[in-house]
PDB file of C-alpha atoms in Angstrom:
ATOM      1  CA  MET N   1     144.990 149.720  70.942  1.00 74.00           C
ATOM      2  CA  LYS N   2     144.300 153.436  70.904  1.00 82.00           C
ATOM      3  CA  LEU N   3     145.989 155.686  68.293  1.00 85.00           C
ATOM      4  CA  THR N   4     148.019 157.516  70.935  1.00 86.00           C
ATOM      5  CA  GLN N   5     149.371 154.234  72.292  1.00 89.00           C
ATOM      6  CA  TYR N   6     150.294 153.110  68.808  1.00 90.00           C
ATOM      7  CA  ILE N   7     152.061 156.422  68.028  1.00 90.00           C
ATOM      8  CA  LYS N   8     154.017 156.288  71.303  1.00 90.00           C
ATOM      9  CA  LEU N   9     154.935 152.689  70.587  1.00 92.00           C
ATOM     10  CA  GLU N  10     156.161 153.588  67.108  1.00 91.00           C
ATOM     11  CA  LEU N  11     157.704 157.025  67.685  1.00 90.00           C
ATOM     12  CA  GLY N  12     158.470 157.205  71.401  1.00 89.00           C
ATOM     13  CA  THR N  13     156.935 158.704  74.466  1.00 89.00           C
ATOM     14  CA  GLN N  14     157.171 162.416  73.386  1.00 88.00           C
ATOM     15  CA  TRP N  15     154.786 161.887  70.470  1.00 89.00           C
ATOM     16  CA  THR N  16     151.052 162.268  70.629  1.00 88.00           C
ATOM     17  CA  ALA N  17     148.242 162.428  68.153  1.00 86.00           C
ATOM     18  CA  ASN N  18     148.302 166.196  68.394  1.00 88.00           C
ATOM     19  CA  THR N  19     152.022 166.150  67.545  1.00 86.00           C
ATOM     20  CA  ILE N  20     151.250 164.119  64.460  1.00 86.00           C
ATOM     21  CA  SER N  21     148.775 166.801  63.428  1.00 87.00           C
ATOM     22  CA  GLU N  22     151.414 169.474  63.980  1.00 88.00           C
ATOM     23  CA  GLN N  23     154.126 167.539  62.144  1.00 86.00           C
ATOM     24  CA  THR N  24     151.943 166.938  59.167  1.00 86.00           C
ATOM     25  CA  GLN N  25     150.948 170.629  59.203  1.00 87.00           C
ATOM     26  CA  GLY N  26     147.316 169.739  59.837  1.00 86.00           C
ATOM     27  CA  ALA N  27     147.103 167.350  56.863  1.00 86.00           C
ATOM     28  CA  LEU N  28     146.441 164.524  59.272  1.00 87.00           C
ATOM     29  CA  SER N  29     144.252 165.731  62.133  1.00 89.00           C
ATOM     30  CA  LYS N  30     143.828 163.689  65.295  1.00 86.00           C
ATOM     31  CA  ARG N  31     140.258 162.792  64.216  1.00 89.00           C
ATOM     32  CA  THR N  32     141.340 161.771  60.709  1.00 89.00           C
ATOM     33  CA  ALA N  33     144.201 159.689  62.147  1.00 87.00           C
ATOM     34  CA  ASN N  34     141.778 157.970  64.502  1.00 87.00           C
ATOM     35  CA  ASN N  35     139.425 157.217  61.657  1.00 89.00           C
ATOM     36  CA  TRP N  36     142.237 155.854  59.517  1.00 89.00           C
ATOM     37  CA  TYR N  37     143.689 153.833  62.430  1.00 88.00           C
ATOM     38  CA  ASN N  38     140.392 152.194  62.981  1.00 89.00           C
ATOM     39  CA  GLY N  39     139.497 151.732  59.306  1.00 89.00           C
ATOM     40  CA  GLU N  40     140.807 150.460  56.050  1.00 90.00           C
ATOM     41  CA  LYS N  41     143.359 153.211  55.644  1.00 92.00           C
ATOM     42  CA  ARG N  42     145.613 152.016  58.485  1.00 90.00           C
ATOM     43  CA  PRO N  43     148.494 151.207  56.044  1.00 92.00           C
ATOM     44  CA  ILE N  44     148.463 154.813  54.989  1.00 91.00           C
ATOM     45  CA  LEU N  45     148.793 155.923  58.594  1.00 90.00           C
ATOM     46  CA  GLU N  46     151.710 153.503  59.043  1.00 92.00           C
ATOM     47  CA  LEU N  47     153.361 155.106  56.008  1.00 92.00           C
ATOM     48  CA  VAL N  48     152.919 158.605  57.533  1.00 91.00           C
ATOM     49  CA  ILE N  49     154.498 157.392  60.789  1.00 91.00           C
ATOM     50  CA  ASP N  50     157.421 155.833  58.865  1.00 93.00           C
ATOM     51  CA  GLY N  51     157.868 159.159  57.069  1.00 92.00           C
ATOM     52  CA  LEU N  52     157.874 161.068  60.381  1.00 90.00           C
ATOM     53  CA  LYS N  53     160.366 158.578  61.812  1.00 91.00           C
ATOM     54  CA  TYR N  54     162.635 159.203  58.782  1.00 93.00           C
ATOM     55  CA  ARG N  55     162.241 163.010  59.097  1.00 90.00           C
ATOM     56  CA  LYS N  56     163.131 162.860  62.825  1.00 88.00           C
ATOM     57  CA  MET N  57     166.137 160.603  62.079  1.00 90.00           C
ATOM     58  CA  GLN N  58     167.363 163.033  59.387  1.00 91.00           C
ATOM     59  CA  SER N  59     166.980 166.121  61.628  1.00 89.00           C
ATOM     60  CA  GLU N  60     168.916 164.317  64.424  1.00 89.00           C
ATOM     61  CA  GLN N  61     171.650 163.346  61.935  1.00 90.00           C
ATOM     62  CA  ASN N  62     171.903 166.917  60.635  1.00 91.00           C
ATOM     63  CA  SER N  63     172.179 168.330  64.124  1.00 89.00           C
ATOM     64  CA  ASN N  64     174.881 165.814  64.982  1.00 89.00           C
ATOM     65  CA  GLU N  65     176.875 166.726  61.882  1.00 87.00           C
ATOM     66  CA  SER N  66     176.701 170.472  62.613  1.00 82.00           C
ATOM     67  CA  ALA N  67     177.780 170.020  66.263  1.00 68.00           C
TER      68      ALA N  67
END
């Protein structure tokens, strides 16, 4: 499975590896993410994705409360 497929599976169709890089403010580049995904640091990548899921959920919740 490619990184982009994994991200789309985990975060939804609007997410790409480039979006991950933007969301992490460049801390996790597409190349680094690919290296991590294919190597021993895959659990770290999964933690990053869980954190992004949580951040997205929080922002959706905040926008619902203010509406």
